[in-house]
Short mmCIF file of C-alpha atoms in Angstrom, two decimals:
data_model
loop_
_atom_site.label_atom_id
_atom_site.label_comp_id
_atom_site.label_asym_id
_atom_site.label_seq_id
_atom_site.Cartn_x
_atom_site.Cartn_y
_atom_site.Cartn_z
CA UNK A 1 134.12 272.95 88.96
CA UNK A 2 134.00 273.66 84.99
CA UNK A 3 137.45 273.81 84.86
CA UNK A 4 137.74 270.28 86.15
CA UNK A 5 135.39 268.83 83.20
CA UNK A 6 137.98 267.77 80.83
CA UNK A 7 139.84 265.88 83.56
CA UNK A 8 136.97 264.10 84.34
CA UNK A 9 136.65 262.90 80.57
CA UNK A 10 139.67 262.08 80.13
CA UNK A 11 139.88 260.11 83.43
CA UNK A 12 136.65 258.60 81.60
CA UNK A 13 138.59 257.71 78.39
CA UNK A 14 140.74 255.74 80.20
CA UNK A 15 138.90 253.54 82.34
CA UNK A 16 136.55 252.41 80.43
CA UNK A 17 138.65 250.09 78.55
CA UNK A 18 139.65 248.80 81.94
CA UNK A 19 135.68 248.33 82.49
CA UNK A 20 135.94 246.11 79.58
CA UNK A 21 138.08 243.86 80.30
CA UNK A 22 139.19 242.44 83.66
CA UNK A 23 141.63 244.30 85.81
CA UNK A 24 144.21 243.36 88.04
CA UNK A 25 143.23 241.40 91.21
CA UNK A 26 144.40 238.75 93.32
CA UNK A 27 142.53 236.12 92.40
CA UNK A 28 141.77 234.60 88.70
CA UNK A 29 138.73 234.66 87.16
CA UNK A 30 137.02 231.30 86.34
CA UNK A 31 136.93 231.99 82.90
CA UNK A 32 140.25 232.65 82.64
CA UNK A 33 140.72 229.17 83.68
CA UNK A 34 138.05 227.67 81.46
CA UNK A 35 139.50 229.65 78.58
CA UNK A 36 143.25 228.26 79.09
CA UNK A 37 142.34 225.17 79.51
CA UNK A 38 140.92 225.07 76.08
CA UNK A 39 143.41 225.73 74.39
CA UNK A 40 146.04 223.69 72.41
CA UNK A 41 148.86 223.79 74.09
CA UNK A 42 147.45 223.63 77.33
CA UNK A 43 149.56 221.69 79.84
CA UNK A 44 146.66 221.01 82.26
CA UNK A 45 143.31 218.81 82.06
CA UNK A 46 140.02 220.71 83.35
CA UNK A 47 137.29 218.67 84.80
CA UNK A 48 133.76 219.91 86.18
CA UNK A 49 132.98 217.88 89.33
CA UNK A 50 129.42 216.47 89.33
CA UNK A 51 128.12 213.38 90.57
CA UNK A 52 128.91 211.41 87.32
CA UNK A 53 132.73 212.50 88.07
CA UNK A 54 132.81 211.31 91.52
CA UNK A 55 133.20 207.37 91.28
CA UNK A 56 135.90 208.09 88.38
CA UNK A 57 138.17 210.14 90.33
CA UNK A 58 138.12 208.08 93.90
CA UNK A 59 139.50 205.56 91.46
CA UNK A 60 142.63 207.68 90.53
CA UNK A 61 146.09 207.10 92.11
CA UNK A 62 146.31 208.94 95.09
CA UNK A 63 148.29 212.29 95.08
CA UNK A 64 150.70 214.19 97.89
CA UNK A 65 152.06 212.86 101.38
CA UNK A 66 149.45 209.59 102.04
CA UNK A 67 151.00 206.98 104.56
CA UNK A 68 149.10 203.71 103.86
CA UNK A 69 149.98 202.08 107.34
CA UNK A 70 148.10 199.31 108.69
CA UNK A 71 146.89 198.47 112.22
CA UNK A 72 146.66 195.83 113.99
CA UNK A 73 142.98 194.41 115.40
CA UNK A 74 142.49 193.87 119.19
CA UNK A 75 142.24 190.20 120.33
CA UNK A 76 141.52 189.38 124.51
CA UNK A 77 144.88 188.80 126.44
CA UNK A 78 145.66 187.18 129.38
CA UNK A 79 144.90 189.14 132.73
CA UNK A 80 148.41 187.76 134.15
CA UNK A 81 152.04 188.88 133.12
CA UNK A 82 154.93 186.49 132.05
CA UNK A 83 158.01 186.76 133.21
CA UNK A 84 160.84 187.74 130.69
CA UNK A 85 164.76 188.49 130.81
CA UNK A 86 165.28 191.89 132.86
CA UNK A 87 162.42 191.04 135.09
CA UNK A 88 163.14 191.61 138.91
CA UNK A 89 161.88 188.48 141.47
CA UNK A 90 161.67 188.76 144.83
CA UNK A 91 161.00 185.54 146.82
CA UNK A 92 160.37 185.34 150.13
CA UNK A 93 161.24 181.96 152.00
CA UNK A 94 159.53 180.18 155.03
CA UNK A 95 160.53 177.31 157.02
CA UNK A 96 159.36 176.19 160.25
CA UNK A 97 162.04 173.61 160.65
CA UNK A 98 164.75 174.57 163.61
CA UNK A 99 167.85 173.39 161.34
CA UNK A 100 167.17 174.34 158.03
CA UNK A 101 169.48 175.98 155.63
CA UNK A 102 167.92 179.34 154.92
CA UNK A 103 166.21 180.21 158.28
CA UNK A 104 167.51 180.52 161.88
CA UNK A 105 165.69 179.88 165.05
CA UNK A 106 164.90 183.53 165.88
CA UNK A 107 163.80 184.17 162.12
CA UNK A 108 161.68 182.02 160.37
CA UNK A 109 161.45 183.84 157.00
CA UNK A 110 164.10 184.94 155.07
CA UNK A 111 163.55 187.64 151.85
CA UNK A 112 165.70 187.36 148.40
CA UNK A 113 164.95 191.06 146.83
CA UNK A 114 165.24 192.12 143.36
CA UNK A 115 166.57 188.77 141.80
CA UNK A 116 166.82 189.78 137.79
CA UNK A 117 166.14 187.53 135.41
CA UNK A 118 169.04 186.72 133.15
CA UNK A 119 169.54 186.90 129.66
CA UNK A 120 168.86 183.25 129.35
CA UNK A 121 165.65 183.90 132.00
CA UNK A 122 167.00 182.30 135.01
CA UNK A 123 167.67 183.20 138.44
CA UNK A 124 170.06 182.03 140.73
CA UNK A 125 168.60 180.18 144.23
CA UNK A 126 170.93 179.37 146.97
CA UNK A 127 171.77 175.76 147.62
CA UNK A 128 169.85 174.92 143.99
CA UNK A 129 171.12 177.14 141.76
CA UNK A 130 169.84 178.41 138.32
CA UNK A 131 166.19 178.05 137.63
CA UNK A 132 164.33 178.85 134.50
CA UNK A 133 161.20 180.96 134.73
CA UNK A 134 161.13 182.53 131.23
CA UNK A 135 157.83 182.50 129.93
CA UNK A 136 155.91 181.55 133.16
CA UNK A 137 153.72 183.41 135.35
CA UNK A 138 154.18 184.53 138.78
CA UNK A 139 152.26 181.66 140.02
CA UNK A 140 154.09 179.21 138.06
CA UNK A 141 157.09 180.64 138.48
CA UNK A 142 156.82 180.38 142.30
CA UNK A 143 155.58 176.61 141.99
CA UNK A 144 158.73 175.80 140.11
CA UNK A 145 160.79 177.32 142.36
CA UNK A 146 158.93 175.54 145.83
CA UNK A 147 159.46 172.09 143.66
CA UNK A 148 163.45 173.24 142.95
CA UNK A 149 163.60 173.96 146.62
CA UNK A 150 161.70 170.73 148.26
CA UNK A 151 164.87 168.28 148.00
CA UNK A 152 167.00 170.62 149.84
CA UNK A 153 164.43 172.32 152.59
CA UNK A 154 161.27 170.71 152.21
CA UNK A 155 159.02 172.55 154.45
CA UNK A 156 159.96 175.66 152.96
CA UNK A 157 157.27 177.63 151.31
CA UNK A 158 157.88 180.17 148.55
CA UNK A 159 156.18 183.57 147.85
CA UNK A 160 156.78 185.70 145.04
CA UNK A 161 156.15 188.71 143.89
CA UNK A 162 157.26 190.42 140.17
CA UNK A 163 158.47 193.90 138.73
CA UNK A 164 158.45 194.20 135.22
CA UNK A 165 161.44 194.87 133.57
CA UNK A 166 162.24 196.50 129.81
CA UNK A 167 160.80 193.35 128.24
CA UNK A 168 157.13 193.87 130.23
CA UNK A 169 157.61 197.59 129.67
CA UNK A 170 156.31 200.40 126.61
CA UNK A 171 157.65 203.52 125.66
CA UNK A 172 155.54 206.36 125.50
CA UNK A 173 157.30 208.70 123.03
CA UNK A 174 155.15 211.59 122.43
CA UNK A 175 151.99 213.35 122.43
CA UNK A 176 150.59 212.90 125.75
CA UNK A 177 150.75 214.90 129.30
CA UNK A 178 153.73 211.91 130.99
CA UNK A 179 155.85 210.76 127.96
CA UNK A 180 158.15 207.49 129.63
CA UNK A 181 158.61 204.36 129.59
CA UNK A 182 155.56 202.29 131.38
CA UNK A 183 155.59 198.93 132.92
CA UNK A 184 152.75 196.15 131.41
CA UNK A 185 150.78 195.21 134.42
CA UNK A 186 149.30 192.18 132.38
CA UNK A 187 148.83 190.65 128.62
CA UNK A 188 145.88 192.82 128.32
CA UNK A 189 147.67 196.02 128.64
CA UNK A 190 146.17 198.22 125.35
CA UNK A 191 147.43 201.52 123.12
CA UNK A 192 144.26 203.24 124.95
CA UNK A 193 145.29 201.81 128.05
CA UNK A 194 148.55 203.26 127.71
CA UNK A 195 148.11 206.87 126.67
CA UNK A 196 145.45 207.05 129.81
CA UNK A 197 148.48 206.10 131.94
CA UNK A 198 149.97 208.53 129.98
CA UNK A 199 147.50 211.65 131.06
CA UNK A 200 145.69 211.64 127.77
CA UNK A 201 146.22 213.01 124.42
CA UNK A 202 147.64 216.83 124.18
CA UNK A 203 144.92 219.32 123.46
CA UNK A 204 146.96 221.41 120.74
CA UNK A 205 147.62 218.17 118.43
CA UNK A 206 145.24 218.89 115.39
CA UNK A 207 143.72 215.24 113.99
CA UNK A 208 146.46 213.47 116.40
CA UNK A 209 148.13 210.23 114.74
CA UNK A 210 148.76 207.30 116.86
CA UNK A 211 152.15 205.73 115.15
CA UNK A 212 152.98 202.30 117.35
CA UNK A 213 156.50 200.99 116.45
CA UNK A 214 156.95 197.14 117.14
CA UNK A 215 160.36 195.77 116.10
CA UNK A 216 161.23 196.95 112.73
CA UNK A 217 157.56 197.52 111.77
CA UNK A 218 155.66 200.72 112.17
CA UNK A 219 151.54 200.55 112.21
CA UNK A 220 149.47 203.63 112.20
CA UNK A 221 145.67 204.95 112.73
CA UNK A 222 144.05 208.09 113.93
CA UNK A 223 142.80 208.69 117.03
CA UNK A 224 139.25 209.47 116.20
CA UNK A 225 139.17 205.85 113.94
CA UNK A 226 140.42 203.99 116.95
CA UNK A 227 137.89 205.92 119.50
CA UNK A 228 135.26 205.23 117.16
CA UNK A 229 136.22 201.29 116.58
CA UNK A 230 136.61 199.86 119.68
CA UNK A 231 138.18 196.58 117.63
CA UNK A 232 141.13 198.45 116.67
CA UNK A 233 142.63 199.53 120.28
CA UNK A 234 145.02 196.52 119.88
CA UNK A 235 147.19 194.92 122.44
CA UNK A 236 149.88 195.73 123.37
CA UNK A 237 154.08 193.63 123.36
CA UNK A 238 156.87 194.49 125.76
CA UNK A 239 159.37 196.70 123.97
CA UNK A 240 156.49 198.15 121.68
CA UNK A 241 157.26 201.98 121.35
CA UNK A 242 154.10 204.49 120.67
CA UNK A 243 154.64 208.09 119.89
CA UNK A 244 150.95 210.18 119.11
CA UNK A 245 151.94 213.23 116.73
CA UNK A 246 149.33 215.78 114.51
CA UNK A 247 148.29 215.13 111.02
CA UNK A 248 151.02 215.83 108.89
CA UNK A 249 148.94 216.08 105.77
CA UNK A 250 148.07 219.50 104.65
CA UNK A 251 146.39 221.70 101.94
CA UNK A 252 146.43 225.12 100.70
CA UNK A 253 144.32 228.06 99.82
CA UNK A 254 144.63 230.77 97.70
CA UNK A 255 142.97 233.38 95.84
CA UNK A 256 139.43 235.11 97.07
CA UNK A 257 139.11 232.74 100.58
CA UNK A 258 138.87 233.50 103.72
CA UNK A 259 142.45 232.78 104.71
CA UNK A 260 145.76 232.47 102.52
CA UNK A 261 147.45 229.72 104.02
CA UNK A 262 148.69 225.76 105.03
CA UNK A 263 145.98 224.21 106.57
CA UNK A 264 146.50 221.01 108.54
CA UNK A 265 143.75 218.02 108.10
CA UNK A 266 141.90 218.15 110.94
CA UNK A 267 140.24 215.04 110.25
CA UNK A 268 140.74 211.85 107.77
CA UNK A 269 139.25 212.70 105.09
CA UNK A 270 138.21 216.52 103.83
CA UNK A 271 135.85 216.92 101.40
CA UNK A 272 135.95 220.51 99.49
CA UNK A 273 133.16 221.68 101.23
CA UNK A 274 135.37 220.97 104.83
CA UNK A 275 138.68 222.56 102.64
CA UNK A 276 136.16 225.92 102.25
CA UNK A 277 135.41 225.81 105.94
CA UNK A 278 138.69 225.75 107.24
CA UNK A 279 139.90 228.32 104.70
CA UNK A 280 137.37 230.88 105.73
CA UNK A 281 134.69 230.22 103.29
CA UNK A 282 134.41 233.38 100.28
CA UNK A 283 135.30 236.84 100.82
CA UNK A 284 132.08 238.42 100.26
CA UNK A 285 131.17 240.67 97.43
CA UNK A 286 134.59 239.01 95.78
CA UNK A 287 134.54 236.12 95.10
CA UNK A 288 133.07 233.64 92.39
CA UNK A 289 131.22 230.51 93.78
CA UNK A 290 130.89 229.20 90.67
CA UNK A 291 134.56 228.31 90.31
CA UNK A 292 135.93 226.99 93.28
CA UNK A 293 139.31 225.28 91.81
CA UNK A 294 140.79 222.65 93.10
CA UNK A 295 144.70 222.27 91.56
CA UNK A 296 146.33 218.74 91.95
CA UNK A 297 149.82 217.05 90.40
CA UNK A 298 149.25 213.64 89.38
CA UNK A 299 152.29 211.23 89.31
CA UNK A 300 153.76 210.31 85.95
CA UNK A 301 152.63 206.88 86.60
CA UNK A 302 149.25 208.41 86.70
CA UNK A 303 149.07 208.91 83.12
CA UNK A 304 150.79 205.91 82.25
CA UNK A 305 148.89 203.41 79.38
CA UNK A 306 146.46 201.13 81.36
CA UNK A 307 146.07 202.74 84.86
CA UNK A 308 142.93 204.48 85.52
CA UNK A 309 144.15 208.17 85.65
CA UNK A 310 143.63 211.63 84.60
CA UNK A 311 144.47 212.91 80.98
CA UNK A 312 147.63 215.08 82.17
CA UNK A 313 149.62 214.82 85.42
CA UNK A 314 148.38 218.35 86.00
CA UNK A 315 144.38 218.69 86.73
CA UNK A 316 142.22 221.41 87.73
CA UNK A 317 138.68 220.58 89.37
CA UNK A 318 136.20 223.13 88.78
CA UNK A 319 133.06 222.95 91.52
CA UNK A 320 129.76 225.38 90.80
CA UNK A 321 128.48 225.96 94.66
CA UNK A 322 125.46 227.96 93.08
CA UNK A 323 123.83 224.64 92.13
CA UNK A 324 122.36 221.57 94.06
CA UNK A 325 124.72 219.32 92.19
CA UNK A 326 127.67 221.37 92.60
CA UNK A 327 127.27 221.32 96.36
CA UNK A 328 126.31 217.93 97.16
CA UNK A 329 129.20 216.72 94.50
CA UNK A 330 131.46 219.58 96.84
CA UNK A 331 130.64 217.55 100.03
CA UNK A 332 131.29 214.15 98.90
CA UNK A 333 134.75 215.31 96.37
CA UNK A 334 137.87 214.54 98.77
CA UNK A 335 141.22 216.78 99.12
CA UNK A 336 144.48 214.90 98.62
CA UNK A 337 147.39 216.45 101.02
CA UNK A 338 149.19 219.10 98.82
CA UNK A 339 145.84 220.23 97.36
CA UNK A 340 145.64 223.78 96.14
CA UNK A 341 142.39 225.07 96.88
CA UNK A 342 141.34 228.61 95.06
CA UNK A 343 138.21 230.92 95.20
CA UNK A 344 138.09 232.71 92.10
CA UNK A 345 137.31 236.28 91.81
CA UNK A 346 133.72 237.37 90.66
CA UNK A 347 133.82 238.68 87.15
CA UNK A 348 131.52 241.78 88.71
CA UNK A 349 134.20 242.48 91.44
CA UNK A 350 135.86 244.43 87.93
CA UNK A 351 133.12 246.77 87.69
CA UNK A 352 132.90 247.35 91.47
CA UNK A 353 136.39 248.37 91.37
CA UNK A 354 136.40 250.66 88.40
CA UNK A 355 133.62 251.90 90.24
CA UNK A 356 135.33 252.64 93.38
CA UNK A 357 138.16 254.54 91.30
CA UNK A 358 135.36 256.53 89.65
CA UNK A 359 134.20 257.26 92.98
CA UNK A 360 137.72 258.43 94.72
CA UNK A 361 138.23 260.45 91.49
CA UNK A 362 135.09 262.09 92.38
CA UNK A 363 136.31 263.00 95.56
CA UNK A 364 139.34 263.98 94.99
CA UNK A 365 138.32 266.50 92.76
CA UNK A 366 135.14 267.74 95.37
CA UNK A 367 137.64 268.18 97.78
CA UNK A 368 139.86 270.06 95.12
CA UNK A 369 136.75 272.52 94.38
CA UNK A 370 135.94 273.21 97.84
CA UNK A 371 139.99 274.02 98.17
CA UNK A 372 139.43 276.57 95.43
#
């Protein structure tokens, strides 16, 4: 074991500058950070997040992939349907009286099936001709026709009954259990309403999107806003499209988390303290919870004379979890999609892992004397 002395001091010699200063890891330190940002030439604006910074940065452009659709409110509709081009009538026809036109002797009804509704919303009745129901209800649409038919057969009697065509129809896109295309039973037919028909909202669609497409206008909400506001599960148009797709927002981590990775939203707004969460929270015994970063670009306009911005398009937000302040400010600070979010490594983790390298020196050469 003498013999191994002078390895041992020089193995000494040249770690303990190491033990100095930091070694190599895969995670900055915060002080790194702090230090860079410091200097000069810097190309990056460091700010401490606190509650005084709060108000101030909520009033900053927003960063990264941020649809600002709107939505329509829900307003009552009518519990009947209208009739519209593509619509399919079926009428049938009674008359008691032995020489009419449309019914014999032995049969004293006669049926007109699947009559569609033209382009210009008429339909075509024998020995009248075209009649225009476009816009009416079933019931009114069956009055007009009676009234179209009493100069020619007037003890007939009219009954009619209505299958909705594309224009009293919704597509379904995506999203759900039964994607298609689904017939309006009335004016009161809602988004809700629809995906039920649907089979409900997939299971594996993380913070699911409802996108509803009405002519050349999209609208958009979440699914947990319109479960949660009643007001907002609006009616619903013939020809409206409605696809329900996952969050496409996302944010990263890096450094000493949990996870390495691109993390969808998995709900509207994520504070840093929800980022953490879904990133795994800290490695333990690595890393630093005084500087949880949080790395966001800023748009030139940003930055622009006038507009309420950061100092540099480039901006680092440093949180300290060890405090109260740090971790109430952490709760209320929200991610922007794009966000990079890094744990930085503990400036002790260094001396832990000259330590280890100490120790498997140590037993490497044990295990070299017992050899010998």
């Amino acid at each position: 074991m003498l013999k191994l002395l002078p390895w041992l001091a020089a193995a000494g010699l040249i770690l303990l500058p190491a033990a100095c200063s930091r070694l190599p890891g895969g995670a900055p330190a915060s002080e790194e950070i702090l230090k860079e940002s410091g200097e000069a030439d810097a190309n990056f604006a460091l700010y401490k997040v606190n509650r005084a910074l709060l108000p101030t940065v909520a009033a900053w452009p927003p960063t990264g992939k941020q649809e600002r659709l709107g939505w329509l409110h829900a307003h009552q509709g009518a519990k009947t349907q209208i009739i519209q081009p593509g619509d399919l009538l079926s009428l049938s026809i009674w008359d008691s009286n032995d020489n009419s036109l449309l019914t014999s002797a032995e049969q004293k009804m006669v049926q007109l099936q699947d009559m569609k509704v033209a382009a210009n919303g008429s339909i075509f009745m024998p020995y009248v001709g075209d009649v225009n129901v476009n816009g009416l209800t079933p019931d009114l649409a069956r009055a007009r026709l009676q009234q179209a038919l009493e100069p020619v057969v007037p003890s007939a009697q009219v009954q009619l009954t209505m299958a909705e065509g594309r224009g009293n129809s919704v597509d379904l896109v995506s999203g759900v259990a039964q994607p298609g295309t689904y017939p309006m039973p009335d004016r009161n037919y809602t988004v809700m309403g629809l995906i039920s028909a649907g089979g409900g909202i997939s299971a594996s669609l993380n913070n699911p999107q409802i996108r509803l497409v009405r002519g050349q206008s999209i609208y958009g909400t979440s699914v947990d806003n319109l479960l949660n506001n009643p007001r907002l599960d609006t009616l619903l148009r013939g020809g409206d499209r409605v696809f329900v797709e996952e969050d496409e927002r996302y944010f990263l981590s890096f450094g000493a988390t949990g996870e390495e990775d691109l993390h969808i939203f998995t709900k509207d707004e994520m504070s840093a303290m929800d980022a953490m969460s879904v990133a795994g929270g800290f490695q333990d015994g690595k890393a630093d919870p005084k500087g949880l970063l949080i790395l966001r670009e800023y748009p030139s306009s940003a930055v622009a004379p006038g507009v309420r911005g950061p100092r540099q398009q480039r901006v680092v937000f440093s949180l300290d979890l060890t405090s109260a302040d740090g971790l109430f400010s952490a709760r209320q600070f929200q991610i922007n999609p794009g966000d990079l979010v890094m744990a930085t490594e503990s400036p002790i983790n260094d001396v832990l892992t000259v330590s280890n390298i100490f120790g498997n020196f140590f037993g490497v050469f044990s295990r070299a004397g017992v050899i010998e």
